[in-house]
């Protein structure tokens, strides 16, 4: 056998093998083609045996051609195998027998939930849930609530004004006036909503959430106020939670009080949370100042009432033992996911 003949035969075999690899429709067909051409008893090893019959000086070139053919075929085989595997993967990508993937469900924000929970407690005591606007006039936010003209919260440094005598309400107490002026007594309402102040630290956020309560009816006394608040802390924190009322001041209530509860962390022994006092301040309250009745056209000799206001964020922080108010508003899903 001559050198030219050998190389021609090798070339033809290589073409045949390349075509067979490309024609293989699946991995099994490709494997059969591999065995046929490159297997131990395959056609390529078969042809290499014929090298022995070549002239001595023809062998190096023939050997080189054989090695080249082997290399080309091995890489063609690999390429085709990868192609077939990719196609198989694509085909298997939709397995209709697989169980469905669960879609992660969102949940209500902790503040929205806490607010709803607190409102529901008061609703069970007969108060109706109602709301008011977040942009308020000086009248509803201050004047009608008996704030004197020089009260510090009317200062630009304390409240967020939006121009034209309007401001972002600094408390939900404005809704007391809005509801009373729109209807005759009796009034039994609880008012959740966003409020705004120029405050920003670990326990204050420029936007926060309050819940206001107002009950105006015949013969309402401070005992009613205390009873309603006791019922509230029993339900919201735990049955038997202690409360105490400390004298305080708000322009729209008289007398006014701050309400403390027995510390939820140490139970009253004194700890870091309650700064060693055993008590935590949770809300402000008082008997409706008769000055308000004049502003809304109620007769103070006919009715009396109480009001209270609390921070929802603080209520949630106390219940869920959280250290910073900013966590509620950072939008960090890792935090929110802990309260499904
Ligand atoms: N509006 C008061 C505050 O924001 C809370 C309050 C409401 C106090 C109703 C008394 C009565 O601090």
Coordinates of C-alpha atoms and ligand atoms in Angstrom, one line a residue:
X1 CA 0.0 0.0 0.0
X2 CA 1.3 3.4 -1.0
X3 CA 1.4 6.6 1.2
X4 CA -1.1 8.4 -1.0
X5 CA -3.5 5.5 -0.9
X6 CA -3.3 5.4 2.9
X7 CA -3.8 9.1 3.4
X8 CA -6.7 9.0 0.9
X9 CA -8.4 6.2 2.7
X10 CA -7.9 7.9 6.1
X11 CA -9.4 11.1 4.7
X12 CA -12.5 9.3 3.4
X13 CA -12.9 7.5 6.7
X14 CA -12.6 10.8 8.6
X15 CA -15.3 12.4 6.4
X16 CA -17.5 9.3 7.0
X17 CA -17.0 9.5 10.7
X18 CA -17.7 13.2 10.9
X19 CA -20.9 12.8 9.0
X20 CA -22.0 9.8 11.2
X21 CA -21.4 11.9 14.4
X22 CA -23.5 14.8 13.0
X23 CA -26.2 12.4 11.9
X24 CA -26.5 10.8 15.3
X25 CA -29.9 11.9 16.6
X26 CA -29.3 11.0 20.3
X27 CA -26.6 10.0 22.7
X28 CA -27.1 6.2 22.0
X29 CA -26.7 6.7 18.2
X30 CA -23.6 8.8 18.9
X31 CA -22.1 6.1 21.1
X32 CA -22.7 3.5 18.4
X33 CA -20.9 5.8 15.9
X34 CA -18.1 6.2 18.3
X35 CA -17.7 2.5 18.7
X36 CA -17.9 2.0 15.0
X37 CA -15.1 4.4 14.2
X38 CA -13.0 5.0 17.3
X39 CA -13.7 1.8 19.4
X40 CA -10.9 -0.7 20.1
X41 CA -12.1 -2.8 17.1
X42 CA -13.3 0.2 15.1
X43 CA -12.4 1.4 11.7
X44 CA -9.8 4.0 12.7
X45 CA -7.7 1.5 14.7
X46 CA -8.3 -0.9 11.7
X47 CA -6.7 1.5 9.3
X48 CA -3.8 2.3 11.6
X49 CA -2.8 -1.4 11.4
X50 CA -2.2 -0.8 7.7
X51 CA 0.7 1.5 8.6
X52 CA 2.9 -1.5 9.0
X53 CA 2.7 -2.2 5.3
X54 CA 4.0 1.3 4.4
X55 CA 7.6 2.1 3.5
X56 CA 9.7 3.2 6.4
X57 CA 10.2 6.8 5.2
X58 CA 6.5 7.1 4.5
X59 CA 5.4 6.2 8.1
X60 CA 6.1 9.5 9.9
X61 CA 3.9 11.5 7.6
X62 CA 1.2 8.8 7.7
X63 CA 1.4 8.7 11.5
X64 CA 1.0 12.5 11.8
X65 CA -2.1 12.3 9.5
X66 CA -3.5 9.5 11.6
X67 CA -3.0 11.5 14.9
X68 CA -4.6 14.6 13.4
X69 CA -7.6 12.6 12.3
X70 CA -7.9 11.1 15.8
X71 CA -7.8 14.5 17.4
X72 CA -10.3 16.0 15.0
X73 CA -12.7 13.1 15.4
X74 CA -12.4 13.2 19.2
X75 CA -13.3 16.9 19.4
X76 CA -16.1 16.5 16.9
X77 CA -17.5 13.7 19.0
X78 CA -17.3 15.9 22.1
X79 CA -19.0 18.8 20.4
X80 CA -21.8 16.7 19.2
X81 CA -22.3 15.1 22.6
X82 CA -22.6 18.5 24.2
X83 CA -25.1 19.5 21.6
X84 CA -27.2 16.5 22.2
X85 CA -27.0 16.9 26.0
X86 CA -28.1 20.6 25.7
X87 CA -31.1 19.6 23.5
X88 CA -32.1 16.9 26.0
X89 CA -31.9 19.4 28.9
X90 CA -34.2 21.8 27.0
X91 CA -36.6 19.0 26.2
X92 CA -36.7 18.0 29.9
X93 CA -37.1 21.6 31.1
X94 CA -40.8 21.2 31.2
X95 CA -41.7 18.2 33.2
X96 CA -45.4 18.3 33.6
X97 CA -45.4 15.6 36.2
X98 CA -43.4 17.8 38.7
X99 CA -45.3 19.2 41.6
X100 CA -45.9 23.0 41.4
X101 CA -43.3 25.3 42.9
X102 CA -44.8 27.2 45.9
X103 CA -45.1 30.9 45.2
X104 CA -43.8 32.9 48.2
X105 CA -46.7 34.8 49.8
X106 CA -46.4 38.3 51.0
X107 CA -47.7 39.3 54.4
X108 CA -49.2 42.3 56.0
X109 CA -46.7 44.8 57.4
X110 CA -46.2 44.5 61.1
X111 CA -47.5 48.1 61.7
X112 CA -50.6 47.5 59.6
X113 CA -51.3 44.4 61.6
X114 CA -50.7 45.9 64.9
X115 CA -52.9 48.9 64.0
X116 CA -55.7 46.6 62.9
X117 CA -55.3 44.5 66.1
X118 CA -55.5 47.5 68.4
X119 CA -58.5 48.9 66.5
X120 CA -60.3 45.6 66.7
X121 CA -59.9 45.6 70.5
X122 CA -61.6 49.0 70.7
X123 CA -64.2 48.0 68.1
X124 CA -65.3 45.1 70.4
X125 CA -65.9 47.8 73.1
X126 CA -68.2 49.6 70.7
X127 CA -66.0 52.2 69.1
X128 CA -66.3 52.7 65.3
X129 CA -63.1 52.8 63.2
X130 CA -62.8 56.0 61.2
X131 CA -60.1 58.1 59.5
X132 CA -59.1 61.6 58.5
X133 CA -56.8 63.5 56.1
X134 CA -53.0 63.5 56.6
X135 CA -52.6 67.1 55.3
X136 CA -54.4 69.3 57.8
X137 CA -55.1 73.0 58.4
X138 CA -53.8 74.8 61.5
X139 CA -57.5 74.9 62.7
X140 CA -57.9 71.1 63.0
X141 CA -54.4 70.3 64.0
X142 CA -54.0 73.1 66.6
X143 CA -56.6 75.9 66.9
X144 CA -59.7 73.9 67.5
X145 CA -57.8 71.6 69.8
X146 CA -57.1 74.5 72.1
X147 CA -53.4 74.9 71.4
X148 CA -52.3 78.5 72.3
X149 CA -50.9 80.5 69.4
X150 CA -47.3 80.4 70.8
X151 CA -47.3 76.6 71.4
X152 CA -43.9 75.2 70.4
X153 CA -45.4 72.5 68.1
X154 CA -46.8 75.3 65.9
X155 CA -43.1 76.2 65.2
X156 CA -41.5 75.4 61.8
X157 CA -38.8 73.6 63.8
X158 CA -41.2 71.1 65.3
X159 CA -43.9 70.4 62.6
X160 CA -43.7 69.8 58.9
X161 CA -45.6 72.6 57.1
X162 CA -46.5 72.3 53.4
X163 CA -47.4 75.9 52.8
X164 CA -50.8 77.8 52.6
X165 CA -51.3 77.3 56.4
X166 CA -51.3 73.5 55.8
X167 CA -49.1 71.0 57.6
X168 CA -48.7 67.2 57.8
X169 CA -50.8 66.4 60.9
X170 CA -48.7 66.0 64.0
X171 CA -51.2 63.7 65.7
X172 CA -54.5 62.0 64.9
X173 CA -56.3 64.3 67.4
X174 CA -57.5 66.5 64.5
X175 CA -60.0 63.8 63.7
X176 CA -61.7 64.4 67.0
X177 CA -62.7 67.8 65.8
X178 CA -63.6 66.6 62.2
X179 CA -66.0 63.9 63.5
X180 CA -67.6 66.0 66.3
X181 CA -68.3 68.9 64.0
X182 CA -69.9 66.6 61.4
X183 CA -72.4 64.8 63.7
X184 CA -74.2 65.3 67.0
X185 CA -73.2 63.3 70.1
X186 CA -72.8 60.5 71.0
X187 CA -69.4 59.8 69.5
X188 CA -67.5 56.5 69.9
X189 CA -64.6 56.4 67.6
X190 CA -61.1 54.9 67.2
X191 CA -58.9 56.5 64.5
X192 CA -55.8 54.9 63.1
X193 CA -53.5 56.9 60.8
X194 CA -50.1 58.2 59.8
X195 CA -48.7 61.2 61.6
X196 CA -45.6 63.4 61.1
X197 CA -43.1 65.3 63.2
X198 CA -39.6 66.6 62.9
X199 CA -38.0 63.8 64.8
X200 CA -35.6 61.1 63.7
X201 CA -33.7 58.8 66.1
X202 CA -33.8 55.2 67.4
X203 CA -37.3 55.6 68.8
X204 CA -38.7 58.4 66.6
X205 CA -39.4 58.5 62.9
X206 CA -40.5 61.6 60.9
X207 CA -43.5 59.5 59.9
X208 CA -45.1 57.3 62.4
X209 CA -48.5 55.8 63.2
X210 CA -51.0 56.7 65.9
X211 CA -54.4 55.5 67.1
X212 CA -56.7 58.0 68.6
X213 CA -59.8 57.2 70.7
X214 CA -62.7 59.5 71.5
X215 CA -65.8 58.8 73.4
X216 CA -68.3 61.6 74.0
X217 CA -71.7 60.7 75.5
X218 CA -73.9 61.4 78.5
X219 CA -72.3 60.8 81.9
X220 CA -68.8 59.6 80.7
X221 CA -66.3 59.8 83.6
X222 CA -62.6 59.2 84.1
X223 CA -63.5 55.8 85.5
X224 CA -64.8 54.9 82.1
X225 CA -61.5 56.0 80.6
X226 CA -59.5 53.9 83.0
X227 CA -61.7 50.9 82.5
X228 CA -61.5 51.0 78.7
X229 CA -57.7 51.4 78.9
X230 CA -57.3 48.5 81.4
X231 CA -59.4 46.3 79.1
X232 CA -57.2 47.3 76.2
X233 CA -53.9 46.4 77.8
X234 CA -55.3 43.2 79.1
X235 CA -56.1 42.2 75.6
X236 CA -53.2 43.7 73.8
X237 CA -50.4 42.7 76.2
X238 CA -51.6 40.2 78.7
X239 CA -54.5 39.7 81.1
X240 CA -53.6 41.5 84.4
X241 CA -51.1 44.0 82.9
X242 CA -50.8 46.8 85.4
X243 CA -51.6 50.3 84.5
X244 CA -51.1 53.7 86.2
X245 CA -52.2 57.2 85.3
X246 CA -49.8 60.0 85.9
X247 CA -51.0 63.6 85.8
X248 CA -49.9 65.3 82.6
X249 CA -50.9 68.1 80.2
X250 CA -52.5 68.3 76.7
X251 CA -54.4 71.5 75.6
X252 CA -57.3 69.4 74.4
X253 CA -57.9 67.3 77.6
X254 CA -58.5 68.4 81.1
X255 CA -57.5 66.7 83.3
X256 CA -54.8 64.9 81.3
X257 CA -52.7 61.9 82.1
X258 CA -49.9 59.7 80.8
X259 CA -50.5 56.0 81.0
X260 CA -47.8 53.6 82.1
X261 CA -47.9 49.9 82.0
X262 CA -45.9 47.5 84.2
X263 CA -42.7 46.8 82.2
X264 CA -43.3 44.0 79.6
X265 CA -39.7 43.0 79.8
X266 CA -39.0 42.6 83.6
X267 CA -42.5 42.6 84.9
X268 CA -41.8 45.6 87.2
X269 CA -38.5 44.7 88.8
X270 CA -36.6 47.3 86.8
X271 CA -34.5 46.7 83.7
X272 CA -32.8 48.5 80.8
X273 CA -36.1 48.8 78.8
X274 CA -37.9 50.6 81.6
X275 CA -34.7 52.4 82.8
X276 CA -35.0 50.7 86.1
X277 CA -38.5 52.2 86.9
X278 CA -40.6 49.1 86.3
X279 CA -43.0 51.2 84.2
X280 CA -43.3 52.0 80.5
X281 CA -45.1 55.0 79.2
X282 CA -47.5 53.9 76.5
X283 CA -50.1 56.6 75.8
X284 CA -51.6 60.0 76.6
X285 CA -55.2 60.6 77.5
X286 CA -57.6 62.7 79.4
X287 CA -61.2 64.1 79.7
X288 CA -62.2 66.1 76.6
X289 CA -61.5 69.8 77.4
X290 CA -64.9 71.6 77.3
X291 CA -63.2 74.3 75.1
X292 CA -63.5 71.7 72.2
X293 CA -67.2 71.4 72.7
X294 CA -67.6 75.1 72.1
X295 CA -65.6 74.8 68.8
X296 CA -67.8 72.1 67.5
X297 CA -71.2 73.2 68.8
X298 CA -71.7 70.6 71.5
X299 CA -73.3 71.6 74.8
X300 CA -70.8 70.9 77.7
X301 CA -73.6 70.7 80.2
X302 CA -75.1 67.9 78.2
X303 CA -72.2 65.6 77.4
X304 CA -68.7 64.7 78.7
X305 CA -66.1 62.4 77.2
X306 CA -62.6 61.1 77.2
X307 CA -59.8 60.8 74.5
X308 CA -56.6 58.9 74.2
X309 CA -53.8 58.6 71.7
X310 CA -51.0 56.1 71.3
X311 CA -48.1 55.4 69.0
X312 CA -48.7 52.2 67.0
X313 CA -44.9 51.8 66.3
X314 CA -44.2 51.9 70.0
X315 CA -46.9 49.4 70.8
X316 CA -45.4 47.0 68.1
X317 CA -41.9 47.6 69.4
X318 CA -43.0 46.7 73.0
X319 CA -44.9 43.6 71.9
X320 CA -42.3 42.2 69.5
X321 CA -39.3 43.4 71.6
X322 CA -37.8 45.5 68.8
X323 CA -35.0 48.1 69.4
X324 CA -35.3 50.6 66.6
X325 CA -38.3 52.1 64.9
X326 CA -36.4 52.5 61.6
X327 CA -36.7 48.7 61.1
X328 CA -40.4 49.2 60.3
X329 CA -39.7 51.6 57.4
X330 CA -36.4 50.3 56.0
X331 CA -38.2 47.9 53.7
X332 CA -35.7 45.1 54.6
X333 CA -37.4 41.9 53.5
X334 CA -35.3 39.9 55.9
X335 CA -36.8 41.8 58.8
X336 CA -40.3 41.7 57.5
X337 CA -40.2 38.0 56.7
X338 CA -39.7 37.3 60.5
X339 CA -43.3 38.3 61.0
X340 CA -45.3 36.2 58.5
Ligands
LIG1 N1 -52.3 63.8 70.6 C1 -51.5 63.4 71.7 C2 -50.1 63.1 71.2 O1 -49.9 63.0 70.1 C3 -52.0 62.2 72.4 C4 -53.4 62.4 73.1 C5 -54.5 62.0 72.4 C6 -53.4 62.8 74.4 C7 -55.7 62.2 73.0 C8 -54.6 63.0 75.0 C9 -55.8 62.7 74.3 O2 -49.1 63.0 72.0

